[in-house]
Amino acid sequence: MKNKLMPLMHRMFLIISSVLIVIPIVFTVTASFMSNGELNFYYADGGKGYVHLLPDFFSFENYKQIFITSTQYLQKFWISIGLCLTIVSGQVVISCLAGYAFIRYDFKFKKIIFTAVVVFMLLPLQATIVSHYILMEKLNLINTYWSIILPLWFSPFGVFLMRQFFSTIPNSLTEAARLDGAGEFTIFLKIALPQRKNGVVSLMVLAFVDSWNMVEQPLVFLEDTYKYPLSTLTSSLKENGMGIVFACGVLALIPTLLLFLNNQEALVDGISTSEVRKI
Amino acid sequence: MKNKDQNLYALAFGGIFIVGFIFFYIIPFFNSVLMTFFSNITGKFEGISNYMDVFSSTSFQLAAVNTLKFIVVSVPLNMVLAFAIALSLQKLVGKNHIFRAIFVLPLVVPALSVAVAFELIFSQGGIINTVMGQNINFINSQYSFVLFVMVYIWKSIGYNIILFMASFNMIPQSLLEAAQLDGAKPFRVTRSIRIPLIIPTIKFTFIMSIMYVFKIFRESYEIFGADPNNSIYMLQHYINNNVNNMDYIQITIVAVMIILAMLSIVIGLFAMGKDSEVSYEE
C-alpha cells in the first residue's frame, strides 16, 4: 500500500506547487484580454475576493491600445530588442573565446584572473554599478546605450559558464585534431564549439533574459526617459487603466518565453553547469 | 605546446576579455573603493570616517537589518522547498519535463509582467485576504515582508530546483538501491545518503540564493515602488536612493560591506567541512 501512496503524494505535491507558481503568469495573460470595464468591475477597490481568471468578454481593447493607438510601447519593445541583441551577441562571442582560453591554455596570472572572475560573478549588481557609473561619466558615455552594453559584454558570468562547459571536453579529442594538423582556431570553431553547443545556447538564453529584464542599469545610466527599454515600464502604468499593464506584461513576456520554450534542455544544462565546485 | 605559444594563444582568445574585464571591472572597482577613504568635498584623506557616517545613518541600519532578516527567513525556506520539489520530481516516473518547465518559468518572466497580478491577488479585497478572512494591506505595511518573501521564492525556486536535480542525478543509483535493500525507509535514505552526498551543491545553492536576494530588487521596484514600506526597505533601496543623490561614496561603502559579508560566507562555507566531504566525481 505504501508503494501506491507515495508516488501519488509526490504527484499531488508537484501539481499543487506548479499551479501556485503558474497562477500569476496565467492571470496576467488572461487579464490582458479583459476590457478595462471588466477589470474595474472585478478588481477596483481591492477586488471582489476571488481571482477572476477567465474573461467574460474576450476583448482586444488593450492590445489595440499598445499596438495601434500608442506607439510608445512598441517603441520600447524594439529598443529592448536592439539593446539585448547587441549585449548578448557581444557577450557570447567574448565569453566563448575567453572561456576556451582559460581551460585550454596555461598562462601567467591565469589562476588569479580566474579567481577574480569568480569573485566578481558572485557580487550583486549593486556592488559594481557605481564604479561603472563613475567610469562611464569619465568616458562621457552616460545617457548612451554603450554605458549599459560595454560592462555586460565583459560580464564574468559568461566566461565562467563557458569555461565550465569547455572543461568537459576530453583532451584526446583536441589532441587528435591537433595531430591531424588542425590549427588552434579551427579546433575551437569546428570541435569545441559544436561539441558544447548547449553551453553557447544556454549562455545566450540566460544573457538575453537577464538583459531583457534589467531594471537598474537603464535607470542609472540613462537620463532621457524616451530611451528606456521595455523592462523599466512600471506598474504605475495602471493609472491609465489596468488593462494596458497586463498587455504590456504579455508583450514583455513573449520573447523570453519563446526563447525559454525553445531551448529548455540547453537552459537546464547551463544552470546545472554553472555550479562552482572548486575554484 | 611551448610556453611561449601558450601565452600567445591565450592572448589571442582571451585577450579582449581580460583587457575589458580589467578596464571595466577591476580598475573601476578598486578605484571606487579607494575613494571611500577620502572626503567627498575636500578630497583629503579621511580614513574610515566615511564608513562611520554610513554606519550611524538610521536608514542604513534599517536597510541592513531588513536585508539580514530577509536572508535569514527566506533563504532556508527557499532551499527546503526547492529540495522537496526536486526530490519529488526525481522520484516521479514519467513526464517531469512539464513540471520542471513550469518551475523554471518565473525565472524568465519579467518583473513587469507579474507585478500587477501579485498586487491584485494580494490586494485587500483579493483572494488571499478573503480566504484568510483578514483585511491585510500586503503592499504597504509590515506584512509587505510576507509578500516580498513569497515573490522571492516564486521567482528563484526554479534555479535551486535544477541545481538540486542535477546533483541528485550524480548520486550513484547503486548506493540508493543498496540502502533500500538494507531496509532503509525513504526518509532515512534521503537523510543519510542524499543529503551528505550533495553538500557541495547545498553550499552553492545557499550562496546563489543569497545573491538572488539582491537581484529581487527588480520585482520589489515594480510591486512596491522605489520608496517601499519600512519593513522591506533593504540595502538595494538604500543604494538606489543614493544613486539619485549621486552619493558615490555611500553606495560604494555599502557595496564593500556587502562584498565583505559575501566573501566571508563563501570562504566560511568552503573551508567548513572540507575534510568530511565525500567526492563522488572521481
Coordinates of C-alpha atoms in Angstrom, one line a residue:
Chain A
M1 CA 0.0 0.0 0.0
K2 CA 2.8 2.4 0.8
N3 CA 4.1 1.9 -2.6
K4 CA 1.0 3.3 -4.1
L5 CA 0.6 6.2 -1.8
M6 CA 4.0 7.8 -2.1
P7 CA 4.0 8.4 -5.8
L8 CA 0.5 9.8 -5.5
M9 CA 1.5 12.2 -2.8
H10 CA 4.5 13.3 -4.7
R11 CA 2.3 14.0 -7.7
M12 CA -0.2 15.9 -5.7
F13 CA 2.6 18.0 -4.1
L14 CA 4.0 18.8 -7.5
I15 CA 0.7 19.6 -9.0
I16 CA -0.3 22.0 -6.2
S17 CA 3.1 23.7 -6.3
S18 CA 3.1 24.1 -10.0
V19 CA -0.4 25.5 -10.1
L20 CA 0.6 28.1 -7.4
I21 CA 3.7 29.0 -9.4
V22 CA 1.8 29.4 -12.7
I23 CA -1.1 31.4 -11.4
P24 CA 0.4 34.9 -11.6
I25 CA 1.5 34.3 -15.1
V26 CA -1.7 32.9 -16.3
F27 CA -3.5 35.7 -14.6
T28 CA -1.5 38.3 -16.5
V29 CA -2.2 36.6 -19.8
T30 CA -5.9 36.2 -19.3
A31 CA -6.3 39.6 -17.8
S32 CA -4.7 41.2 -20.8
F33 CA -7.8 40.1 -22.8
M34 CA -10.2 41.7 -20.4
S35 CA -11.5 45.2 -21.1
N36 CA -10.9 47.9 -18.7
G37 CA -14.5 48.0 -17.7
E38 CA -14.4 44.3 -16.8
L39 CA -11.2 44.7 -14.9
N40 CA -12.5 47.6 -12.9
F41 CA -15.7 45.7 -12.1
Y42 CA -13.8 42.8 -10.7
Y43 CA -10.8 44.4 -9.2
A44 CA -11.3 48.1 -8.4
D45 CA -11.3 49.0 -4.7
G46 CA -9.4 45.9 -3.7
G47 CA -11.5 43.4 -5.6
K48 CA -14.3 41.1 -5.0
G49 CA -12.5 38.5 -3.1
Y50 CA -11.6 35.9 -5.7
V51 CA -9.4 35.6 -8.7
H52 CA -11.5 36.2 -11.8
L53 CA -9.4 34.3 -14.3
L54 CA -11.5 33.8 -17.5
P55 CA -12.6 36.9 -19.3
D56 CA -16.4 37.4 -19.5
F57 CA -15.9 39.0 -22.8
F58 CA -12.8 38.4 -24.8
S59 CA -11.5 41.9 -25.6
F60 CA -8.6 43.0 -27.7
E61 CA -9.0 46.6 -26.4
N62 CA -5.7 46.5 -24.6
Y63 CA -3.8 45.1 -27.5
K64 CA -5.2 47.6 -29.8
Q65 CA -4.0 50.3 -27.4
I66 CA -0.4 49.1 -27.3
F67 CA -0.1 48.1 -30.9
I68 CA -2.0 50.7 -32.8
T69 CA -3.1 53.6 -30.7
S70 CA 0.1 54.5 -28.7
T71 CA 3.4 54.0 -30.3
Q72 CA 5.5 54.2 -27.2
Y73 CA 5.0 50.6 -26.1
L74 CA 6.2 49.2 -29.4
Q75 CA 9.0 51.7 -29.4
K76 CA 10.2 50.5 -26.1
F77 CA 9.8 46.9 -27.3
W78 CA 12.1 47.5 -30.2
I79 CA 14.6 49.4 -28.0
S80 CA 14.7 46.4 -25.8
I81 CA 15.2 44.0 -28.7
G82 CA 18.1 46.0 -30.1
L83 CA 19.7 46.6 -26.8
C84 CA 19.5 42.9 -25.8
L85 CA 20.7 41.5 -29.1
T86 CA 23.7 43.8 -29.0
I87 CA 24.5 42.8 -25.4
V88 CA 24.0 39.1 -26.0
S89 CA 26.0 38.8 -29.2
G90 CA 29.0 40.6 -27.8
Q91 CA 28.9 38.8 -24.5
V92 CA 28.6 35.4 -26.1
V93 CA 31.5 35.9 -28.5
I94 CA 33.8 37.3 -25.9
S95 CA 32.8 34.7 -23.3
C96 CA 33.3 31.7 -25.6
L97 CA 36.7 32.9 -26.7
A98 CA 37.8 33.7 -23.1
G99 CA 36.3 30.6 -21.6
Y100 CA 38.1 28.5 -24.0
A101 CA 41.3 30.3 -23.3
F102 CA 41.0 29.7 -19.6
I103 CA 40.6 26.0 -19.9
R104 CA 42.9 25.2 -22.8
Y105 CA 46.0 27.3 -22.2
D106 CA 48.2 27.9 -19.3
F107 CA 49.3 31.5 -18.9
K108 CA 50.7 33.7 -16.3
F109 CA 48.2 35.0 -13.8
K110 CA 45.6 32.6 -15.1
K111 CA 44.6 31.5 -11.6
I112 CA 44.5 35.0 -10.2
I113 CA 42.4 36.4 -13.0
F114 CA 40.0 33.5 -12.9
T115 CA 39.6 33.8 -9.2
A116 CA 38.8 37.5 -9.8
V117 CA 36.2 36.4 -12.4
V118 CA 34.5 34.1 -9.9
V119 CA 34.5 36.7 -7.2
F120 CA 33.0 39.4 -9.3
M121 CA 30.5 36.9 -10.6
L122 CA 29.2 36.3 -7.1
L123 CA 28.9 40.0 -6.4
P124 CA 25.4 41.6 -6.7
L125 CA 24.9 44.2 -9.4
Q126 CA 24.7 46.9 -6.8
A127 CA 28.3 46.3 -5.8
T128 CA 29.7 47.3 -9.2
I129 CA 27.1 49.6 -10.6
V130 CA 28.5 52.7 -9.0
S131 CA 32.1 52.1 -10.2
H132 CA 30.7 51.6 -13.7
Y133 CA 28.8 54.9 -13.4
I134 CA 31.9 56.8 -12.4
L135 CA 33.8 55.3 -15.3
M136 CA 31.1 56.0 -17.8
E137 CA 30.9 59.6 -16.6
K138 CA 34.6 59.9 -17.3
L139 CA 34.2 58.4 -20.7
N140 CA 31.3 60.7 -21.4
L141 CA 29.1 57.7 -22.2
I142 CA 26.3 58.5 -19.7
N143 CA 22.9 58.6 -21.3
T144 CA 24.1 56.4 -24.2
Y145 CA 23.4 52.8 -24.5
W146 CA 27.1 51.9 -24.6
S147 CA 27.2 52.6 -20.8
I148 CA 25.0 49.6 -20.4
I149 CA 26.3 47.5 -23.2
L150 CA 30.0 47.6 -22.5
P151 CA 30.1 46.3 -18.9
L152 CA 27.8 43.5 -19.9
W153 CA 30.0 42.4 -22.8
F154 CA 32.7 41.7 -20.3
S155 CA 30.4 40.1 -17.7
P156 CA 32.3 37.5 -15.7
F157 CA 29.4 35.1 -15.6
G158 CA 29.6 34.3 -19.3
V159 CA 33.3 33.5 -19.2
F160 CA 32.8 31.3 -16.1
L161 CA 29.9 29.4 -17.7
M162 CA 31.8 28.7 -21.0
R163 CA 34.9 27.7 -19.1
Q164 CA 32.9 25.2 -17.2
F165 CA 31.4 23.8 -20.4
F166 CA 34.7 23.6 -22.2
S167 CA 36.3 21.9 -19.3
T168 CA 34.4 18.7 -20.0
I169 CA 35.8 18.3 -23.5
P170 CA 38.3 15.4 -23.3
N171 CA 41.8 16.3 -24.2
S172 CA 42.0 13.3 -26.5
L173 CA 39.6 14.9 -28.9
T174 CA 41.6 18.1 -29.3
E175 CA 44.9 16.3 -29.3
A176 CA 43.7 14.1 -32.2
A177 CA 42.7 17.1 -34.1
R178 CA 46.0 18.8 -33.5
L179 CA 47.8 15.7 -34.7
D180 CA 45.8 15.9 -37.8
G181 CA 47.2 19.3 -38.4
A182 CA 44.3 21.5 -37.3
G183 CA 45.2 25.0 -36.2
E184 CA 44.1 26.2 -32.8
F185 CA 41.3 28.4 -34.1
T186 CA 40.0 25.6 -36.3
I187 CA 39.9 23.3 -33.2
F188 CA 37.9 26.0 -31.4
L189 CA 35.4 26.6 -34.2
K190 CA 35.0 23.1 -35.6
I191 CA 35.3 20.9 -32.5
A192 CA 35.0 22.7 -29.2
L193 CA 32.0 25.0 -30.0
P194 CA 29.9 22.4 -31.8
Q195 CA 30.6 19.9 -29.0
R196 CA 29.3 22.3 -26.4
K197 CA 26.5 23.9 -28.3
N198 CA 24.3 23.5 -25.2
G199 CA 26.7 25.9 -23.4
V200 CA 26.6 28.5 -26.0
V201 CA 22.8 28.3 -26.3
S202 CA 22.3 28.4 -22.5
L203 CA 24.5 31.4 -22.2
M204 CA 22.5 33.1 -25.0
V205 CA 19.2 32.4 -23.2
L206 CA 20.5 33.4 -19.8
A207 CA 22.2 36.6 -21.0
F208 CA 19.1 37.6 -23.0
V209 CA 16.7 37.0 -20.2
D210 CA 19.0 38.9 -17.8
S211 CA 19.3 41.9 -20.1
W212 CA 15.7 41.8 -21.2
N213 CA 14.6 42.1 -17.6
M214 CA 17.1 44.6 -16.4
V215 CA 15.8 47.5 -14.4
E216 CA 18.7 49.0 -12.5
Q217 CA 21.0 49.8 -15.4
P218 CA 18.7 51.8 -17.5
L219 CA 17.5 53.8 -14.5
V220 CA 21.1 54.6 -13.5
F221 CA 22.8 55.1 -16.8
L222 CA 20.1 56.6 -19.0
E223 CA 18.8 60.1 -18.4
D224 CA 16.2 60.6 -21.1
T225 CA 13.2 58.6 -20.4
Y226 CA 12.4 58.1 -24.0
K227 CA 15.5 55.9 -24.3
Y228 CA 14.2 53.5 -21.6
P229 CA 13.7 49.9 -22.6
L230 CA 10.5 47.9 -22.1
S231 CA 11.6 46.4 -18.8
T232 CA 11.5 49.7 -17.0
L233 CA 7.8 50.3 -17.5
T234 CA 6.4 50.2 -14.1
S235 CA 3.1 49.0 -12.9
S236 CA 2.3 52.7 -12.2
L237 CA 1.0 52.5 -15.8
K238 CA -2.2 51.2 -14.3
E239 CA -3.2 54.8 -13.7
N240 CA -4.1 54.8 -17.4
G241 CA -6.1 51.7 -17.0
M242 CA -5.2 48.3 -15.7
G243 CA -5.6 46.5 -19.0
I244 CA -2.6 48.1 -20.6
V245 CA -0.2 46.9 -17.9
F246 CA -1.3 43.3 -18.5
A247 CA -1.0 43.7 -22.2
C248 CA 2.5 45.2 -21.8
G249 CA 3.3 42.4 -19.4
V250 CA 2.4 39.8 -22.1
L251 CA 4.3 41.8 -24.7
A252 CA 7.4 41.8 -22.4
L253 CA 6.9 38.1 -21.7
I254 CA 6.8 36.8 -25.3
P255 CA 10.5 36.9 -26.4
T256 CA 11.8 35.4 -23.2
L257 CA 9.0 32.8 -23.2
L258 CA 9.7 31.8 -26.7
L259 CA 13.5 31.5 -26.1
F260 CA 12.8 29.5 -23.0
L261 CA 10.4 27.0 -24.5
N262 CA 12.7 26.6 -27.5
N263 CA 15.8 25.8 -25.5
Q264 CA 14.7 24.2 -22.3
E265 CA 17.3 21.4 -22.4
A266 CA 20.2 23.8 -23.1
L267 CA 19.0 26.1 -20.4
V268 CA 18.7 23.4 -17.7
D269 CA 22.1 22.1 -18.8
G270 CA 23.5 25.6 -18.4
I271 CA 22.1 26.1 -15.0
S272 CA 23.4 22.7 -13.8
T273 CA 26.9 23.5 -15.1
S274 CA 27.0 26.9 -13.5
E275 CA 27.7 25.4 -10.1
V276 CA 31.1 26.3 -8.7
R277 CA 32.6 23.0 -7.4
K278 CA 36.1 24.0 -6.9
I279 CA 37.9 27.2 -7.8
Chain B
M1 CA 53.0 23.2 -26.7
K2 CA 55.7 25.6 -25.8
N3 CA 55.1 28.1 -23.0
K4 CA 55.5 30.9 -25.4
D5 CA 52.9 29.5 -27.7
Q6 CA 50.5 29.0 -24.9
N7 CA 50.8 32.6 -23.8
L8 CA 50.3 33.7 -27.4
Y9 CA 47.2 31.7 -27.9
A10 CA 45.8 32.6 -24.6
L11 CA 46.2 36.2 -25.5
A12 CA 44.5 35.7 -28.9
F13 CA 41.5 34.0 -27.4
G14 CA 41.2 35.7 -24.0
G15 CA 42.9 39.0 -24.6
I16 CA 39.9 41.0 -25.4
F17 CA 38.0 39.8 -22.3
I18 CA 40.9 40.3 -20.0
V19 CA 41.5 43.8 -21.1
G20 CA 37.8 44.6 -20.9
F21 CA 37.4 42.9 -17.6
I22 CA 40.3 44.8 -16.1
F23 CA 39.2 48.1 -17.6
F24 CA 35.5 47.8 -16.8
Y25 CA 35.5 45.8 -13.6
I26 CA 38.8 45.6 -11.7
I27 CA 40.2 49.0 -12.1
P28 CA 36.9 51.0 -11.6
F29 CA 36.0 48.9 -8.6
F30 CA 39.3 49.3 -6.7
N31 CA 39.3 52.9 -7.7
S32 CA 35.9 53.5 -6.1
V33 CA 36.9 51.6 -3.0
L34 CA 40.0 53.8 -2.7
M35 CA 37.7 56.8 -3.0
T36 CA 35.8 55.8 0.1
F37 CA 38.7 56.7 2.2
F38 CA 38.7 60.2 1.1
S39 CA 36.4 63.1 1.7
N40 CA 33.7 63.8 -0.8
I41 CA 34.2 67.5 -0.7
T42 CA 37.7 68.4 0.2
G43 CA 39.5 65.4 -1.2
K44 CA 41.5 64.9 1.9
F45 CA 42.3 61.6 3.4
E46 CA 39.6 60.8 5.9
G47 CA 40.3 57.2 6.9
I48 CA 37.2 55.4 7.9
S49 CA 35.2 58.4 8.9
N50 CA 33.0 58.0 5.8
Y51 CA 32.3 54.4 6.9
M52 CA 31.4 55.7 10.4
D53 CA 28.9 58.2 8.8
V54 CA 27.2 55.4 6.9
F55 CA 27.0 53.1 9.8
S56 CA 25.5 55.7 12.0
S57 CA 22.8 56.5 9.4
T58 CA 19.5 55.2 10.5
S59 CA 18.3 54.4 7.0
F60 CA 21.4 52.3 6.5
Q61 CA 20.8 50.4 9.7
L62 CA 17.2 49.8 8.8
A63 CA 18.2 48.5 5.4
A64 CA 21.0 46.3 6.8
V65 CA 18.8 44.8 9.4
N66 CA 15.9 44.2 7.0
T67 CA 18.2 42.6 4.4
L68 CA 19.6 40.3 7.1
K69 CA 16.2 39.4 8.3
F70 CA 15.1 38.7 4.8
I71 CA 18.0 36.4 4.1
V72 CA 17.7 34.5 7.3
V73 CA 14.0 33.9 6.7
S74 CA 13.7 33.3 3.0
V75 CA 16.9 31.5 2.0
P76 CA 16.3 28.4 4.2
L77 CA 12.7 28.4 3.2
N78 CA 13.6 28.6 -0.4
M79 CA 16.2 25.8 -0.2
V80 CA 13.9 23.4 1.7
L81 CA 11.1 23.9 -0.7
A82 CA 13.4 23.5 -3.7
F83 CA 14.9 20.4 -2.2
A84 CA 11.4 18.9 -1.6
I85 CA 10.2 19.7 -5.1
A86 CA 13.4 18.5 -6.7
L87 CA 13.2 15.2 -4.7
S88 CA 9.6 14.7 -5.8
L89 CA 10.5 15.4 -9.4
Q90 CA 13.3 12.9 -9.1
K91 CA 11.0 10.2 -7.8
L92 CA 8.3 10.9 -10.4
V93 CA 8.4 8.4 -13.1
G94 CA 7.4 9.9 -16.4
K95 CA 7.0 13.3 -17.8
N96 CA 8.7 15.6 -15.3
H97 CA 9.7 17.9 -18.1
I98 CA 6.4 19.8 -17.9
F99 CA 6.7 20.3 -14.2
R100 CA 10.3 21.3 -14.5
A101 CA 9.5 23.8 -17.2
I102 CA 6.7 25.3 -15.0
F103 CA 9.0 25.8 -12.0
V104 CA 11.7 27.4 -14.1
L105 CA 9.3 29.7 -15.8
P106 CA 9.3 32.5 -13.2
L107 CA 13.0 32.9 -13.9
V108 CA 12.4 34.2 -17.4
V109 CA 9.3 36.2 -16.6
P110 CA 10.0 40.0 -16.5
A111 CA 9.1 41.7 -13.2
L112 CA 6.7 43.9 -15.0
S113 CA 4.6 41.0 -16.3
V114 CA 3.5 39.7 -12.9
A115 CA 3.7 42.8 -10.7
V116 CA 0.0 43.8 -11.1
A117 CA -1.1 40.2 -10.9
F118 CA 0.6 39.9 -7.5
E119 CA -0.8 43.2 -6.4
L120 CA -4.3 42.1 -7.2
I121 CA -4.0 38.6 -5.7
F122 CA -2.7 40.1 -2.5
S123 CA -4.9 43.2 -2.5
Q124 CA -7.1 44.0 0.4
G125 CA -10.2 42.6 -1.3
G126 CA -8.3 39.9 -3.1
I127 CA -8.4 36.2 -2.8
I128 CA -5.7 35.8 -0.3
N129 CA -7.3 38.1 2.2
T130 CA -10.7 36.6 1.6
V131 CA -9.5 33.0 2.1
M132 CA -7.8 34.1 5.3
G133 CA -10.7 36.2 6.4
Q134 CA -8.5 39.2 7.0
N135 CA -8.0 42.6 5.6
I136 CA -4.3 42.9 5.4
N137 CA -2.6 45.5 3.4
F138 CA 0.2 43.5 1.8
I139 CA 1.5 46.3 -0.3
N140 CA 2.3 48.9 2.3
S141 CA 2.5 47.6 5.8
Q142 CA 4.6 45.3 7.9
Y143 CA 3.1 42.4 6.1
S144 CA 4.8 43.5 2.9
F145 CA 7.6 41.4 4.2
V146 CA 5.5 38.3 3.7
L147 CA 4.5 39.2 0.1
F148 CA 8.1 40.0 -0.7
V149 CA 9.4 36.7 0.6
M150 CA 6.7 34.9 -1.5
V151 CA 7.7 36.8 -4.6
Y152 CA 11.4 36.0 -4.0
I153 CA 10.7 32.3 -3.5
W154 CA 8.3 32.3 -6.5
K155 CA 11.0 33.7 -8.7
S156 CA 14.1 31.9 -7.7
I157 CA 13.0 28.5 -6.7
G158 CA 13.3 27.1 -10.2
Y159 CA 17.0 27.7 -10.3
N160 CA 17.6 25.9 -7.0
I161 CA 15.4 23.0 -8.1
I162 CA 17.5 22.5 -11.2
L163 CA 20.7 22.6 -9.2
F164 CA 19.4 20.0 -6.8
M165 CA 18.1 17.8 -9.5
A166 CA 21.5 17.9 -11.2
S167 CA 23.2 16.9 -8.0
F168 CA 20.7 14.1 -7.4
N169 CA 21.5 12.7 -10.8
M170 CA 25.1 12.4 -9.8
I171 CA 24.3 10.1 -6.9
P172 CA 25.0 6.5 -8.0
Q173 CA 21.8 4.6 -8.2
S174 CA 23.5 1.6 -6.7
L175 CA 24.0 3.4 -3.5
L176 CA 20.4 4.2 -3.1
E177 CA 19.3 0.7 -4.0
A178 CA 21.7 -0.9 -1.6
A179 CA 20.3 1.2 1.2
Q180 CA 16.8 0.2 0.3
L181 CA 17.8 -3.4 0.2
D182 CA 19.1 -3.0 3.7
G183 CA 15.6 -1.9 4.7
A184 CA 16.1 1.8 5.0
K185 CA 12.9 3.8 4.7
P186 CA 12.7 6.6 2.1
F187 CA 13.2 9.3 4.6
R188 CA 16.2 7.7 6.0
V189 CA 17.7 7.2 2.6
T190 CA 17.3 10.9 1.9
R191 CA 18.6 12.0 5.3
S192 CA 21.7 9.8 5.4
I193 CA 22.7 9.3 1.8
R194 CA 21.3 12.0 -0.4
I195 CA 22.0 15.0 1.7
P196 CA 25.5 14.2 2.7
L197 CA 26.4 13.5 -0.9
I198 CA 25.1 16.8 -2.2
I199 CA 26.6 19.1 0.4
P200 CA 28.7 21.0 -2.1
T201 CA 25.5 21.7 -4.1
I202 CA 23.8 22.8 -0.9
K203 CA 26.5 25.2 -0.2
F204 CA 26.5 26.6 -3.7
T205 CA 22.7 26.9 -3.7
F206 CA 22.9 28.8 -0.4
I207 CA 25.3 31.3 -1.9
M208 CA 23.3 31.7 -5.1
S209 CA 20.1 32.2 -3.1
I210 CA 21.7 35.0 -1.1
M211 CA 22.9 36.5 -4.3
Y212 CA 19.4 36.4 -5.6
V213 CA 18.1 38.4 -2.7
F214 CA 19.9 41.3 -4.2
K215 CA 18.5 40.6 -7.7
I216 CA 14.9 40.6 -6.4
F217 CA 15.1 44.4 -6.2
R218 CA 13.6 44.5 -9.7
E219 CA 10.4 42.8 -8.6
S220 CA 10.3 44.9 -5.5
Y221 CA 10.6 48.0 -7.5
E222 CA 7.7 47.0 -9.7
I223 CA 5.4 45.9 -6.9
F224 CA 6.3 48.2 -4.1
G225 CA 7.9 51.2 -5.8
A226 CA 11.1 53.0 -5.2
D227 CA 10.2 54.0 -1.7
P228 CA 8.6 51.0 0.0
N229 CA 7.3 50.3 3.4
N230 CA 9.9 50.3 6.2
S231 CA 9.5 46.6 6.7
I232 CA 11.0 45.9 3.3
Y233 CA 13.4 48.8 2.9
M234 CA 16.6 46.9 2.1
L235 CA 20.1 47.7 1.1
Q236 CA 19.2 47.7 -2.5
H237 CA 16.7 50.5 -1.9
Y238 CA 19.3 52.4 0.1
I239 CA 21.7 52.2 -2.8
N240 CA 19.1 53.1 -5.3
N241 CA 18.0 56.2 -3.4
N242 CA 21.6 57.3 -3.1
V243 CA 22.2 56.9 -6.8
N244 CA 19.7 59.7 -7.3
N245 CA 21.7 61.8 -4.9
M246 CA 24.9 60.9 -6.7
D247 CA 26.5 60.0 -3.3
Y248 CA 29.0 57.6 -4.7
I249 CA 30.9 57.2 -1.5
Q250 CA 28.0 56.0 0.5
I251 CA 27.0 53.5 -2.1
T252 CA 30.5 52.1 -2.5
I253 CA 30.8 51.7 1.2
V254 CA 27.6 49.7 1.2
A255 CA 28.9 47.7 -1.7
V256 CA 32.2 47.0 0.2
M257 CA 30.2 45.8 3.2
I258 CA 28.1 43.5 1.0
I259 CA 31.2 42.1 -0.6
L260 CA 33.0 41.5 2.7
A261 CA 29.9 39.8 4.0
M262 CA 29.6 37.6 0.9
L263 CA 33.2 36.7 0.8
S264 CA 33.2 35.7 4.5
I265 CA 30.2 33.5 3.8
V266 CA 31.8 31.9 0.8
I267 CA 35.1 31.3 2.4
G268 CA 33.5 30.1 5.5
L269 CA 31.4 27.6 3.6
F270 CA 34.2 26.3 1.6
A271 CA 36.6 25.9 4.5
M272 CA 34.0 24.3 6.7
G273 CA 33.7 20.6 6.4
K274 CA 36.4 20.2 3.8
D275 CA 37.6 17.0 5.4
S276 CA 34.4 15.3 5.8
E277 CA 33.2 15.9 2.2
V278 CA 32.6 12.9 0.1
S279 CA 33.5 13.2 -3.5
Y280 CA 31.8 11.0 -6.0
E281 CA 33.2 12.6 -9.1
E282 CA 36.4 10.6 -9.1

